[in-house]
Short mmCIF file of C-alpha atoms in Angstrom, two decimals:
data_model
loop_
_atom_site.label_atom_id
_atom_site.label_comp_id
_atom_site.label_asym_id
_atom_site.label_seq_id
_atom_site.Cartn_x
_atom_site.Cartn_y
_atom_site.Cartn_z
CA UNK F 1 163.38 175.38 126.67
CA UNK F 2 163.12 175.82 122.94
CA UNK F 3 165.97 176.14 120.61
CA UNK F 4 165.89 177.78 117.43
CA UNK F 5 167.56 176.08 114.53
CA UNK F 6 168.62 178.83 111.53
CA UNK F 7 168.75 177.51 108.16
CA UNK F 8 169.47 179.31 104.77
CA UNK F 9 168.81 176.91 101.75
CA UNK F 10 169.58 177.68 97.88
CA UNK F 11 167.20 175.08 96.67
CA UNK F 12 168.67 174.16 92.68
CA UNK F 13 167.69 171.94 89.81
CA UNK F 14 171.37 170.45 90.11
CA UNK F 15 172.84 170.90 93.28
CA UNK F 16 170.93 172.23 97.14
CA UNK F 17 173.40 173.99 99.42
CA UNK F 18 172.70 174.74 103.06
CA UNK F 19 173.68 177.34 104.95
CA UNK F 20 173.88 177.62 109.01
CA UNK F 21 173.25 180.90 110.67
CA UNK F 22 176.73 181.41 110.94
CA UNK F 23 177.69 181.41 107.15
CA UNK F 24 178.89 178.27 106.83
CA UNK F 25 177.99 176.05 103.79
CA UNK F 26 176.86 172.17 105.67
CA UNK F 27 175.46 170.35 102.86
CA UNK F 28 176.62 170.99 99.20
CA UNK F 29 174.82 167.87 97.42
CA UNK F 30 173.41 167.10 93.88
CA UNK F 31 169.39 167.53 94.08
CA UNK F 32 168.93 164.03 93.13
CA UNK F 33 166.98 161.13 94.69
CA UNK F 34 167.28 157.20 94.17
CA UNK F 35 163.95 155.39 94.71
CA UNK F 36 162.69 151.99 94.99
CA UNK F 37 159.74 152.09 91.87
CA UNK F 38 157.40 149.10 93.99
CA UNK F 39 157.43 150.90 97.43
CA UNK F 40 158.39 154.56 96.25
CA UNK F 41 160.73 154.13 99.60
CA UNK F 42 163.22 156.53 99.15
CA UNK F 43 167.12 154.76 98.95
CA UNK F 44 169.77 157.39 98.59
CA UNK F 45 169.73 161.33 98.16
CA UNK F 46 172.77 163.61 96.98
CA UNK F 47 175.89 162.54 95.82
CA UNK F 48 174.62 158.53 96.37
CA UNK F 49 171.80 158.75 93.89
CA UNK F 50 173.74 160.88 91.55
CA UNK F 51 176.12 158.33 91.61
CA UNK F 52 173.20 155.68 90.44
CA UNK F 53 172.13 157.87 87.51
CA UNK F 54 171.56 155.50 84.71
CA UNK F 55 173.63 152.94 86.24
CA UNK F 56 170.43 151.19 88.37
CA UNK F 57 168.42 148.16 87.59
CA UNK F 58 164.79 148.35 86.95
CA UNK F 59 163.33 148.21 90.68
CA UNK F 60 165.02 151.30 91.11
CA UNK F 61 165.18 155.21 89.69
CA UNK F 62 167.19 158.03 90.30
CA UNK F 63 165.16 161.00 89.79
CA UNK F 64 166.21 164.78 89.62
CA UNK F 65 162.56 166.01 91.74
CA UNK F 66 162.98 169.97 90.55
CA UNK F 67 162.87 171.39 86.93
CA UNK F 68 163.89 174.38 85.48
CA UNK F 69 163.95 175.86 88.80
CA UNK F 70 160.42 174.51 90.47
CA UNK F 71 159.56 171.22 91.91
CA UNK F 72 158.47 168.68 89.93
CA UNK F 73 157.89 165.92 92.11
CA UNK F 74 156.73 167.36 95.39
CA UNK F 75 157.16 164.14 97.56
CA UNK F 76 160.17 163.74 96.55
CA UNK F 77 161.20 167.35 97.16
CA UNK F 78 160.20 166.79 100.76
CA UNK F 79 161.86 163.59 101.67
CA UNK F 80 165.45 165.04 99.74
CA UNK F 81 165.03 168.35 102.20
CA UNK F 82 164.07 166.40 105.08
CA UNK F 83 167.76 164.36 104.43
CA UNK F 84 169.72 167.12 103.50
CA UNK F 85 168.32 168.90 106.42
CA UNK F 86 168.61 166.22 108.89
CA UNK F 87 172.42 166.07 108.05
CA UNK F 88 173.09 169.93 107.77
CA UNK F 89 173.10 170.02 111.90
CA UNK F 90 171.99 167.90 115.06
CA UNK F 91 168.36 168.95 116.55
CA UNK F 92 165.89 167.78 118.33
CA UNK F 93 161.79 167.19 119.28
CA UNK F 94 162.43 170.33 121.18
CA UNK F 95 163.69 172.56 118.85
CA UNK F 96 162.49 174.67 116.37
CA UNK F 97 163.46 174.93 112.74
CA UNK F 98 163.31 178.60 111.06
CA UNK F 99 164.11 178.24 107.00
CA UNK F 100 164.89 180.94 104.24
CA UNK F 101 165.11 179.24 100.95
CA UNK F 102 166.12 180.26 97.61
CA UNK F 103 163.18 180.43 94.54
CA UNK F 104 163.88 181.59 90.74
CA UNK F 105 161.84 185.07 90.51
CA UNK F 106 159.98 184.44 87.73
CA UNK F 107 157.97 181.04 89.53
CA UNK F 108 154.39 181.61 89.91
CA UNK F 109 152.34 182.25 93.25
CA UNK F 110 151.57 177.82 92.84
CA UNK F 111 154.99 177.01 92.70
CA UNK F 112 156.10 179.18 95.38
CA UNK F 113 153.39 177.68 97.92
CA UNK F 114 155.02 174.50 96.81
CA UNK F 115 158.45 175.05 97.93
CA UNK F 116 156.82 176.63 100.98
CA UNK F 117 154.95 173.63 101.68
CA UNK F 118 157.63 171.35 101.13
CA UNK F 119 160.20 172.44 103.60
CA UNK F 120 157.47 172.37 106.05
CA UNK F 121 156.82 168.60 105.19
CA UNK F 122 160.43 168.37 105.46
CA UNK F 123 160.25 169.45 108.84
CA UNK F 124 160.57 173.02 109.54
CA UNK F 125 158.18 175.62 111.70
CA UNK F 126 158.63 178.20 110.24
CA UNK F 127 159.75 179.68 106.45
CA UNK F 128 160.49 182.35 104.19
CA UNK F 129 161.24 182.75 100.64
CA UNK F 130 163.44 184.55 99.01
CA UNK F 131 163.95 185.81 95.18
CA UNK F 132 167.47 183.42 94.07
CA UNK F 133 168.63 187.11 93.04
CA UNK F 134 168.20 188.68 96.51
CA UNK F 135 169.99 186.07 97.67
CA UNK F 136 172.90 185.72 95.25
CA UNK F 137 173.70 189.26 95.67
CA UNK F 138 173.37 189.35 100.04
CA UNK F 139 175.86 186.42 99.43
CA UNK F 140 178.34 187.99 97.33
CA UNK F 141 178.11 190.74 99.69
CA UNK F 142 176.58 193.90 97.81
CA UNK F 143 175.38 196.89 98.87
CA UNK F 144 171.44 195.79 98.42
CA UNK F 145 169.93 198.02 100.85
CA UNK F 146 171.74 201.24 99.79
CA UNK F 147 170.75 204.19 97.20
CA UNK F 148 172.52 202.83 94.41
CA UNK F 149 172.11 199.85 92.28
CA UNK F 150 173.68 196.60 92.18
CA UNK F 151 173.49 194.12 89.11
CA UNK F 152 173.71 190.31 89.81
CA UNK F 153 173.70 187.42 87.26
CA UNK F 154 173.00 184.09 89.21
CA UNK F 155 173.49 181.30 86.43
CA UNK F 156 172.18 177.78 88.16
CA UNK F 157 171.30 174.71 87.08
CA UNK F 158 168.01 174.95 85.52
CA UNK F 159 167.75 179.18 85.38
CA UNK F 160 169.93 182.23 85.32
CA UNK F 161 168.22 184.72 87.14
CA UNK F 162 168.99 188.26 86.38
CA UNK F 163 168.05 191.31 88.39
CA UNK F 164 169.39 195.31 89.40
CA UNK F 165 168.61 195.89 93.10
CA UNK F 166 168.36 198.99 95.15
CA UNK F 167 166.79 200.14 98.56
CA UNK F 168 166.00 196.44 99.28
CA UNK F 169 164.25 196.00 96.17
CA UNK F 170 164.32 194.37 92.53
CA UNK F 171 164.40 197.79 90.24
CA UNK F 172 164.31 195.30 86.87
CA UNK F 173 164.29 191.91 86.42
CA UNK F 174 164.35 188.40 84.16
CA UNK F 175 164.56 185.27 84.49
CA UNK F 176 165.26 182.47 82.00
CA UNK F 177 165.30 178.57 81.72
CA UNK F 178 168.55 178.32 80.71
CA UNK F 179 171.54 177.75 82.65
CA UNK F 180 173.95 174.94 83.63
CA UNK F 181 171.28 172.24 82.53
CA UNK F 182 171.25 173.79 78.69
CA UNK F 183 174.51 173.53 78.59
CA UNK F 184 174.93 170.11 79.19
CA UNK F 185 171.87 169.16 76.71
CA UNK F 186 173.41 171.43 73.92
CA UNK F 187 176.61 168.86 74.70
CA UNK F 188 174.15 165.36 74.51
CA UNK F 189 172.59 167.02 70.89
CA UNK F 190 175.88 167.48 69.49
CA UNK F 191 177.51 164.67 70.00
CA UNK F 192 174.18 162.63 69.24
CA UNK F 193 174.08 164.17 66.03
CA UNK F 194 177.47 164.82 64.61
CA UNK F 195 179.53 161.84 65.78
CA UNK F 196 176.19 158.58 65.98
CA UNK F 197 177.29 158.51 69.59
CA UNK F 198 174.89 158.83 73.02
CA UNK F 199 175.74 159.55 76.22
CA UNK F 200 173.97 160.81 79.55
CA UNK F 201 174.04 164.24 81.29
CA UNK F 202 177.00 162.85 83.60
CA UNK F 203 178.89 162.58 80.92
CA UNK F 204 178.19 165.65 79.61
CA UNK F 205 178.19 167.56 82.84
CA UNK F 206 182.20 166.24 82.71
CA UNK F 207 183.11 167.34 79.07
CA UNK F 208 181.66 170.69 80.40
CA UNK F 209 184.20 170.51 83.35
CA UNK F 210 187.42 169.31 81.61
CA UNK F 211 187.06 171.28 78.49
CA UNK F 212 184.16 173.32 78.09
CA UNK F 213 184.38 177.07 77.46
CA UNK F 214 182.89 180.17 75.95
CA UNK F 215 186.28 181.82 75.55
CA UNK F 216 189.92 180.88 73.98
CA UNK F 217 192.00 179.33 77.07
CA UNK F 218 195.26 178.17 77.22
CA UNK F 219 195.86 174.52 77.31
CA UNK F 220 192.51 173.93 75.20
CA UNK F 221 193.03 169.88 73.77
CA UNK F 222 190.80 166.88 73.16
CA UNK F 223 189.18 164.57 75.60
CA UNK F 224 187.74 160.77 74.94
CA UNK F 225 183.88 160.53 74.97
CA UNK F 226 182.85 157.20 75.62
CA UNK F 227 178.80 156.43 75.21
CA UNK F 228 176.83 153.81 72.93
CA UNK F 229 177.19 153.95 69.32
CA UNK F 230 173.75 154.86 67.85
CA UNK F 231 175.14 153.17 64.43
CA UNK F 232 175.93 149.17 65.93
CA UNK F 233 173.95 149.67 69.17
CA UNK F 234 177.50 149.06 70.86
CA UNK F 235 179.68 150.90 73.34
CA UNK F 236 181.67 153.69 71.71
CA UNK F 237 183.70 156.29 72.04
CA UNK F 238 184.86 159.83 69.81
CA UNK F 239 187.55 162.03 70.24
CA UNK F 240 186.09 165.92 71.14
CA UNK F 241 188.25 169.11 71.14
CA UNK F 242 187.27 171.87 72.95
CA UNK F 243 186.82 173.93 70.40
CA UNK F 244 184.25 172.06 69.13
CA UNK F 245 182.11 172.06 72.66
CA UNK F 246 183.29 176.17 72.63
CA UNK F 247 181.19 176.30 69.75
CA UNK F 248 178.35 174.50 71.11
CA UNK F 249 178.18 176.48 74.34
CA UNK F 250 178.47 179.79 73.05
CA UNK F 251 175.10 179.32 71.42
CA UNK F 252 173.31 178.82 74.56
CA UNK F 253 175.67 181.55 76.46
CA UNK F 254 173.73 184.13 73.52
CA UNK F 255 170.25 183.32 74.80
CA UNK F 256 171.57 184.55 78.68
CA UNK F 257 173.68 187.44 76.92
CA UNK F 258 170.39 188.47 75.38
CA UNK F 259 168.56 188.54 78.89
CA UNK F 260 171.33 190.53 80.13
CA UNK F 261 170.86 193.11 77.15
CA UNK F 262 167.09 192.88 77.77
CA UNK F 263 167.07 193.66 81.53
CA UNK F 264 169.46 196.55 81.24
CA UNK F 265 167.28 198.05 78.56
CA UNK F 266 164.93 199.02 80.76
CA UNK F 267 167.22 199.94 83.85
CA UNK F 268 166.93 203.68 84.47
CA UNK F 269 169.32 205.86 83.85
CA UNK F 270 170.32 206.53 87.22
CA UNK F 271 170.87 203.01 88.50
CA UNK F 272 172.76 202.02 85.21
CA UNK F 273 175.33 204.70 86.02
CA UNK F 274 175.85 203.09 89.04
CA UNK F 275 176.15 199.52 87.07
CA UNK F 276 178.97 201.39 85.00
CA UNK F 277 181.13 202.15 88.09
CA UNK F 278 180.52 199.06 89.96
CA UNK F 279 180.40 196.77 87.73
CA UNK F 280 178.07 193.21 87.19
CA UNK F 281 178.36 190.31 89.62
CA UNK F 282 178.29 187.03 88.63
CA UNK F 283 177.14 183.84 90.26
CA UNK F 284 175.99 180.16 90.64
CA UNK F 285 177.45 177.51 89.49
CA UNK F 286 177.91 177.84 85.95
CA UNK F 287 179.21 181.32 86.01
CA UNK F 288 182.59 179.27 86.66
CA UNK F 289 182.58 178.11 83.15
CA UNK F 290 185.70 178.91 81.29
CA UNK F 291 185.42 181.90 79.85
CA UNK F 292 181.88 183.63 81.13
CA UNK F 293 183.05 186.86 82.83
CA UNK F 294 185.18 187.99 79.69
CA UNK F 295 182.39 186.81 77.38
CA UNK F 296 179.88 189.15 79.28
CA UNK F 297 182.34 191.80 79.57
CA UNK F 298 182.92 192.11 76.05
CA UNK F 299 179.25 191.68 74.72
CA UNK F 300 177.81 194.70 77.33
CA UNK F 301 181.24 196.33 77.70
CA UNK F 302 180.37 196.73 81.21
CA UNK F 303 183.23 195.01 84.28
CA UNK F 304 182.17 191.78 85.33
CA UNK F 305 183.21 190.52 89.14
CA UNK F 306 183.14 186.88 89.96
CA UNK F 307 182.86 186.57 94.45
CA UNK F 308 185.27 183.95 95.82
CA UNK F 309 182.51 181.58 95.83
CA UNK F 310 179.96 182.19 93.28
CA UNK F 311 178.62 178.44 93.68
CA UNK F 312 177.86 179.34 97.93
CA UNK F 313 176.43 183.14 97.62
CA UNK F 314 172.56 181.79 97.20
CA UNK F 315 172.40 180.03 100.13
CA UNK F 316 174.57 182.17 102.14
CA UNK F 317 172.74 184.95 101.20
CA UNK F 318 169.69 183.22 102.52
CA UNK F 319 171.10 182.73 105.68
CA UNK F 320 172.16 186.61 105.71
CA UNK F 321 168.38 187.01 105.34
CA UNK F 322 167.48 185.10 108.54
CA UNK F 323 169.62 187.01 110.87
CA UNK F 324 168.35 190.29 109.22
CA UNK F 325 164.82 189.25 110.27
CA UNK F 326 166.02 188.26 114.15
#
């Protein structure tokens, strides 16, 4: 007897969730992997190699294997899915591995045979892709499929996707290289260049978290930066408010505010009534910086919802796909 193992995956730049048939999120790990340079053996995936990031000696890397969305490193692609996979659920010789997985919708016909081909070399029979926006918006549960049209903003790691759906389809479109991963290098540039200090996109990633925003909050303050001083070589550190990093992030929040402004441009008439009443959705990761929904709100003057959990809705919306198809 053959049994069928159902997995949805939301492949990202940053972070690869995945999602049994039942809904429920197994693996939630950073998409990093820690290698050995001499034997390219492969040492630690997820939250262990993150945790290596520019902390390892020289025998051994920690490598991020996708870019802006697309693999970079397809070996490396392989060997993280075959992990993460491996862990997400207990199978066997005898059973049989059916994958939908996540891909940005503006990747080329190349890079989507990639992904394909890597979660086979990873280990399953057979696979599916789906556009990250299809997903996002199966996961945060909207009326896809219906006569009236949905908008979704899915801001990842390395791309925000963008797209109005209706009948099943993608009425209008974009997608853009800049997400979670800007943020944090608009962070790095800033601090490189007004305060003579460097740090690494860990730290960064953490200023983000503790006081980043795009909006006024209550209890904004000032955090310690620690890095090396680009002045005396030495280890340093600067005092940042958040005001500061608010103005540093709202300059790469206008490039996404401009795709949204682009993509409902050319939204007919029809479907952006129904945008009006229902509002936009919001989701991935950094849609949960401080801030974001009111910031989109006011600049298109159209509600914006955030789903429980924006972060999940990819791959959960993958694995919504996969029990469609049964």
């Amino acid at each position: 007897m053959i049994l069928t193992r159902d997995i949805g995956i939301d492949l990202g730049t940053e972070n690869t969730l995945i999602c049994d048939k039942k809904g429920r999120i197994t693996v939630n790990e950073p998409s990093v992997v820690a290698v050995d340079v001499k034997s390219r053996r492969v040492l630690a995936t997820g939250n262990e190699a993150r945790a290596m990031i520019g902390r390892t000696p020289g025998s051994i890397i920690s490598v991020k294997p996708l870019k802006d969305g697309v693999i970079a490193d397809f070996d490396m692609t392989a060997d993280m899915l075959h992990d993460f996979m491996s862990r997400s659920s207990k199978h066997s010789v005898f059973t049989k591995t059916r994958v939908v997985i996540s891909v940005p919708s503006g990747v080329t016909e190349v890079e989507r045979r990639a992904v394909e081909d890597a979660v086979r070399a990873a280990g399953a029979q057979d696979v599916e892709l789906i556009e990250e926006s299809m997903a996002a918006a199966l996961g945060a549960g909207l009326p896809v499929f219906e006569a009236t049209g949905s908008m979704i903003v899915d801001i990842g790691g390395g791309t925000t996707d963008i797209a109005v759906l209706s009948l099943g389809g993608i009425a209008a479109s974009k997608s853009i290289k800049v997400a979670g991963g800007e943020f944090n290098e608009a962070i790095i540039n800033y601090i490189k260049k007004q305060h003579n200090l460097l740090i690494g996109a860990i730290s960064a990633e953490d200023i983000k978290l503790k006081i980043g925003s795009v909006a006024a909050y209550d209890g904004e303050g000032a955090i310690e930066v620690k890095g090396r001083s680009l002045e005396t070589g030495l280890p340093g550190s600067v005092e940042i408010t958040s005001e500061e990093i608010r103005q540093v992030l709202l300059e790469t929040a206008g490039i996404i505010i401009n795709a949204i402004h682009e993509t409902l441009e050319v939204t007919l008439p029809e479907l952006s009534a129904d945008i009006i009443d229902r509002g936009i959705y919001l989701t991935g990761g950094s849609s949960l910086l401080r801030g974001m929904p009111e910031l989109i709100m006011q600049e298109t003057g159209i509600e914006v919802h955030t789903p429980e959990n924006p972060l999940d809705c990819v791959a959960k919306g993958a694995a919504i796909k996969l029990r469609r198809a049964r």
